[in-house]
């Protein structure tokens, strides 16, 4: 569904000038402003609704939350300001999240916004040189959700919202920046294809696809789901 939507989202025109982009990047602030996202509201409403439908169908959304979320999408102009405020709150602009929203709204918005935000990252990747170590997505400000160890052994973090990739030190925790190797536990699956990094300072973990000996690059939609047993393994070891 996301691939289908993304194919019809136009590449956005990003009006920010290069100096502003460079300053944002340097200070670790998100490069994509809400107004830059090529949101066609009719299309977005449909994507929002379909995302909620799919999550409900696979028991990833409670029925009550689903009803409330779908109602938001139906109510004339209710959705637009909520999405704008939610994006500002979650891209490092320091605003509060929309109050009174259903608990699972985050889950639906992250997925529904992805095809639109991914197009922004596509454009900005060509315009901006990443110079600093970003623990959050340099494009949309969300947290990394997965990682990719490339054949040259460099590690790229992958944004859990716009799916952009950016390089980050292989043995530093992106959540608390702990870089004491003795306090990062790393274990691999038996076939060596996947890896988990657990941070013994903040107790969070990150999964990775190890591309060093693999025959294909990372496939985010496949690898994040193929590694669900690793989430259980990481949680069993006390990471969250
Ligand atoms: Zn992002
Ligand atoms: Zn940490």
Short mmCIF file of N, CA and C and ligand atoms in Angstrom, two decimals, residues 137 140 159 162, ligand 1:
data_model
loop_
_atom_site.label_atom_id
_atom_site.label_comp_id
_atom_site.label_asym_id
_atom_site.label_seq_id
_atom_site.Cartn_x
_atom_site.Cartn_y
_atom_site.Cartn_z
N UNK A 137 16.74 11.02 12.95
CA UNK A 137 16.74 11.15 11.50
C UNK A 137 17.04 12.60 11.11
N UNK A 140 13.59 13.93 9.11
CA UNK A 140 12.30 14.18 9.77
C UNK A 140 12.37 14.20 11.29
N UNK A 159 15.51 5.39 9.48
CA UNK A 159 14.46 6.10 10.20
C UNK A 159 13.18 5.27 10.26
N UNK A 162 10.45 7.92 8.00
CA UNK A 162 10.56 8.22 6.56
C UNK A 162 11.45 7.21 5.83
ZN1 LIG B 1 12.98 10.28 9.00
#
